[in-house]
Amino acid sequence: MFSSLDKQLLNDFQQDIPLSATPYQDIAESLGVTEDAILTAFKELQDQKFITRIGSVIAPNLIGVSALIAMSVPKNQLQHIATVINQYPEVNHNYERDNRFNLWFVLVANDSESLQAVMKDMEYQTGCKMLYLPLLEDYFINLGFEIDFND
Amino acid sequence: MDDLDRQIISATQAGLPLTPQPYQAVAKELGISTELLVQRIKLMQQQKVIRRIGVVPNHYRLGYSFNGMTVWNIVDEKIDELGKQVGELDFVSHCYHRPRHKPEWNYNLFAMVHSKTEQGVKQQIQIITEILGQYNLGQDVLYSTRILKKTGLRIGEKRV
């Protein structure tokens, strides 16, 4: 399904796309293929959504503030309340999870006052119990994520 | 960090174009020279503001459909030491210390794990359990059953 070039592009370039004038040409040279082959393969991987994007990944909470929020929602109201929550532009990644706290999302705001205000408003709009789970420490180790292609 | 840095973050987060000179294209879009763009990016990398510029794989689409949010109740004195060890595991994508909310929520360590099978997640949990040992006072795993919203604002997109 994936060519060996695809696999290399998916696994070996999560950390560093060269900061040069022609990064794709540099990758091509390091892999012994043409720049065109790299651009075509990346485009195909992106079009097929195997790659979300090729871009920068930023450390959390450097611009604005964010917090994970867990909400306990009655099962029969979940769809409705999720719709209400999703309308807030501050909401990122809203997931339903199998727990008493069944709605999990990340709030992003410019400062902690705005974040608290959004939470208060949500509590008022939904009447649901919320857990405020900001990041206290990030045990981030920069290793990337090795994709296993052997099924 | 100034407005230009924020604009650079926003532009590079959105994705580099697949053209022979992507940084030049981003610089042009921002109305600055390529040299200035590269200089700012290097500085932000040194300051650990930008963690990496690279391929962001879509794990779900690549078959890693079981993502488990594992949560652990770890003795406070040990959480930094053990959190780092868990964060180093290659199947853990995020590892965070977050506050407990007793009595409803007793877990203070969060580790996201990814596998192609539920059995795989169970094996990963076993490995973490062994690392945490006696300092682990309780644990749970929450699977996502539905994605209700995938993205909203990315950090840095506001008021730039």
XYZ file of C-alpha atoms in Angstrom:
311
model
C 0.000 0.000 0.000
C 2.843 2.390 0.860
C 5.960 2.613 -1.259
C 9.288 2.552 0.538
C 9.570 6.258 -0.254
C 6.195 6.913 1.416
C 7.342 5.052 4.521
C 10.542 7.033 4.734
C 8.670 10.299 4.291
C 6.151 9.365 6.981
C 8.684 8.202 9.555
C 11.955 9.989 8.988
C 10.855 13.588 8.534
C 8.634 14.198 11.560
C 11.359 16.170 13.319
C 13.161 18.203 10.742
C 12.221 19.494 7.365
C 15.481 21.273 6.475
C 15.458 25.041 7.009
C 17.072 25.642 3.644
C 16.003 27.428 0.485
C 15.055 24.117 -1.127
C 14.170 21.625 1.625
C 12.389 19.134 -0.643
C 15.418 19.056 -2.952
C 17.605 18.367 0.118
C 15.341 15.485 1.148
C 15.427 14.187 -2.421
C 19.224 14.186 -2.447
C 19.433 12.445 0.910
C 17.129 9.692 -0.374
C 18.587 9.505 -3.868
C 15.404 10.466 -5.729
C 14.219 13.545 -7.623
C 12.637 16.566 -6.010
C 9.616 15.919 -8.170
C 9.218 12.440 -6.680
C 9.270 13.936 -3.163
C 6.716 16.633 -3.973
C 4.421 14.139 -5.718
C 4.629 11.633 -2.860
C 3.978 14.288 -0.202
C 1.051 15.657 -2.178
C -0.459 12.206 -2.526
C 0.019 11.450 1.207
C -1.630 14.769 2.042
C -4.504 14.299 -0.412
C -5.146 10.828 1.036
C -4.999 12.394 4.523
C -2.181 10.135 5.733
C -0.382 13.356 6.567
C -2.312 16.049 8.420
C 0.175 18.687 7.318
C 3.844 19.464 6.983
C 4.400 22.306 9.368
C 5.496 23.598 12.717
C 4.486 22.095 16.041
C 4.389 24.589 18.885
C 4.910 24.115 22.615
C 1.624 24.504 24.556
C 0.583 27.589 26.525
C 3.137 29.952 25.003
C 0.559 31.988 23.177
C -2.617 32.335 25.160
C -3.711 29.715 27.662
C -5.388 26.364 27.300
C -6.873 23.704 29.519
C -8.398 20.287 29.169
C -12.018 20.199 30.311
C -14.001 17.110 31.214
C -17.765 17.315 31.403
C -20.282 14.894 32.816
C -23.287 14.905 30.503
C -26.463 12.784 30.723
C -26.300 10.281 27.858
C -29.600 11.363 26.305
C -28.465 15.014 26.163
C -24.988 14.348 24.834
C -25.601 15.259 21.208
C -27.392 18.465 22.107
C -24.798 19.580 24.648
C -21.915 18.688 22.321
C -23.482 20.962 19.708
C -23.763 23.790 22.242
C -20.117 23.310 23.339
C -18.786 23.072 19.782
C -20.246 26.465 18.942
C -17.674 28.160 21.173
C -14.690 29.136 19.009
C -12.434 28.456 22.021
C -13.181 24.708 21.800
C -10.633 22.360 20.215
C -10.819 18.594 19.805
C -14.060 17.576 21.430
C -14.236 13.829 22.070
C -16.861 11.579 23.537
C -15.209 9.108 25.924
C -16.552 6.113 27.800
C -16.557 7.438 31.343
C -18.843 9.213 33.793
C -17.021 12.280 32.462
C -17.963 11.631 28.874
C -17.192 14.875 27.044
C -13.520 15.920 26.774
C -12.335 19.046 25.032
C -9.542 21.605 25.066
C -10.288 25.285 25.657
C -7.937 27.881 24.206
C -8.155 31.558 25.154
C -5.980 34.661 25.201
C -5.677 34.753 28.971
C -6.940 32.899 32.003
C -9.714 35.454 32.719
C -11.301 34.820 29.308
C -10.891 31.092 29.799
C -12.652 31.196 33.177
C -15.400 33.325 31.664
C -16.003 30.773 28.884
C -16.136 27.963 31.441
C -18.653 29.857 33.581
C -20.791 30.509 30.550
C -20.663 26.844 29.536
C -21.664 25.755 33.014
C -24.579 28.182 32.916
C -25.658 27.104 29.408
C -25.464 23.361 30.064
C -25.872 22.906 33.813
C -23.277 20.137 33.634
C -20.472 19.395 36.055
C -17.060 20.328 34.641
C -13.517 19.421 35.627
C -10.846 22.042 35.003
C -7.667 20.149 34.099
C -4.926 22.581 33.097
C -1.467 21.364 32.303
C 0.779 21.474 35.380
C 3.750 19.779 33.764
C 4.453 18.512 30.260
C 6.663 15.421 30.160
C 7.387 15.941 26.531
C 10.248 14.033 25.007
C 11.011 14.896 21.417
C 11.187 11.506 19.748
C 8.388 11.560 17.216
C 6.128 8.611 16.670
C 7.396 5.560 14.809
C 4.737 4.196 12.467
C 4.760 0.424 12.209
C 4.013 -0.688 8.655
C 4.192 -4.446 9.350
C 0.686 -5.758 9.797
C 7.764 36.953 21.201
C 6.310 39.691 19.000
C 3.571 39.979 16.401
C 5.824 38.794 13.609
C 6.690 35.645 15.570
C 2.987 34.977 16.039
C 2.355 35.450 12.342
C 5.212 33.079 11.514
C 3.841 30.462 13.905
C 0.387 30.797 12.441
C 1.620 30.561 8.849
C 3.935 27.582 9.440
C 1.357 25.752 11.577
C -1.097 25.927 8.730
C 1.390 23.960 6.652
C 4.319 24.565 4.355
C 3.389 24.707 0.673
C 4.552 21.822 -1.514
C 6.555 24.014 -3.832
C 10.326 23.916 -4.413
C 10.945 26.969 -2.186
C 8.338 26.778 0.617
C 10.041 29.153 3.055
C 10.367 31.768 0.355
C 6.636 31.387 -0.321
C 5.770 31.809 3.382
C 8.067 34.853 3.648
C 6.436 36.419 0.620
C 2.985 35.831 2.104
C 4.098 37.586 5.302
C 5.832 40.383 3.401
C 9.283 39.723 4.867
C 12.583 38.432 3.519
C 13.345 34.720 3.539
C 16.466 35.444 5.628
C 14.417 37.122 8.359
C 11.894 34.272 8.354
C 14.591 31.611 8.722
C 16.375 33.638 11.400
C 13.172 33.974 13.444
C 12.322 30.283 13.058
C 15.812 29.268 14.220
C 15.522 31.537 17.243
C 12.106 30.131 18.166
C 13.497 26.599 17.795
C 16.334 27.461 20.189
C 13.807 28.922 22.638
C 11.740 25.721 22.303
C 8.724 27.715 21.156
C 8.750 25.743 17.912
C 9.303 22.114 18.792
C 9.714 20.860 15.285
C 8.939 21.574 11.681
C 8.076 18.330 10.056
C 5.593 15.816 8.812
C 2.553 15.533 11.078
C 1.162 12.052 10.416
C -2.533 11.332 10.777
C -2.299 8.374 13.149
C -5.940 7.495 12.889
C -5.806 7.286 9.101
C -2.618 5.205 9.315
C -4.472 2.503 11.193
C -3.864 3.575 14.768
C -7.561 3.628 15.490
C -7.250 2.732 19.167
C -6.194 5.801 21.060
C -6.496 5.436 24.771
C -6.281 8.248 27.260
C -4.653 6.436 30.154
C -4.981 8.159 33.524
C -3.063 7.353 36.698
C -3.090 8.326 40.361
C 0.582 8.817 41.160
C 2.146 9.668 44.509
C 2.871 13.429 44.273
C 6.545 13.176 45.244
C 7.194 10.755 42.404
C 5.157 12.222 39.572
C 7.899 14.238 37.824
C 10.372 11.375 37.849
C 7.845 8.795 36.660
C 6.107 11.160 34.230
C 9.384 11.640 32.363
C 9.882 7.886 32.105
C 6.386 7.386 30.710
C 6.857 10.335 28.305
C 9.915 8.599 26.847
C 7.948 5.545 25.697
C 7.676 5.505 21.915
C 3.953 4.702 21.907
C 3.103 7.653 24.194
C 2.349 10.823 22.223
C 1.473 13.133 25.124
C 2.223 12.838 28.817
C 0.959 15.460 31.247
C 0.612 16.198 34.936
C -2.870 17.612 35.627
C -4.661 18.385 38.918
C -6.867 15.882 40.710
C -10.436 16.861 41.625
C -11.285 14.697 44.584
C -13.541 12.900 45.106
C -14.795 12.723 41.483
C -11.404 12.615 39.803
C -8.371 11.082 41.480
C -5.962 10.891 38.554
C -3.010 13.269 38.128
C -1.015 11.716 35.271
C -2.343 11.545 31.713
C -0.629 9.565 28.940
C -2.069 9.194 25.437
C -1.266 5.838 23.864
C -1.859 4.696 20.288
C -2.204 1.255 18.816
C -3.794 -0.558 15.903
C -5.653 -2.960 18.204
C -7.292 -2.920 21.620
C -4.973 -5.750 22.623
C -2.054 -3.488 21.720
C -3.344 -0.767 24.038
C -3.640 -3.329 26.836
C -0.010 -4.352 26.363
C 1.043 -0.695 26.419
C -0.871 -0.157 29.662
C 0.912 -3.171 31.131
C 4.302 -1.649 30.285
C 3.335 1.666 31.923
C 1.985 -0.192 34.980
C 5.355 -1.878 35.428
C 7.224 1.439 35.227
C 4.956 3.094 37.799
C 5.084 0.158 40.196
C 4.135 0.812 43.814
C 3.686 4.575 43.253
C 0.603 3.947 41.142
C -2.463 4.156 43.392
C -5.085 3.643 40.705
C -5.644 3.808 36.973
C -8.199 3.893 34.175
C -8.294 4.126 30.401
C -10.781 6.236 28.464
C -11.269 5.386 24.825
C -12.701 7.966 22.512
C -15.990 6.680 21.190
C -16.731 9.614 18.910
C -14.952 12.670 17.564
C -17.384 15.554 18.028
C -15.091 18.355 16.885
C -11.675 17.926 15.383
C -10.175 21.383 15.376
C -11.083 24.837 16.430
C -8.707 27.710 16.725
C -5.094 26.725 16.709
C -3.066 28.437 19.375
C -1.616 31.511 17.798
C -4.400 32.194 15.382
C -6.188 34.606 17.653
C -5.655 38.328 17.366
C -2.568 37.981 15.305
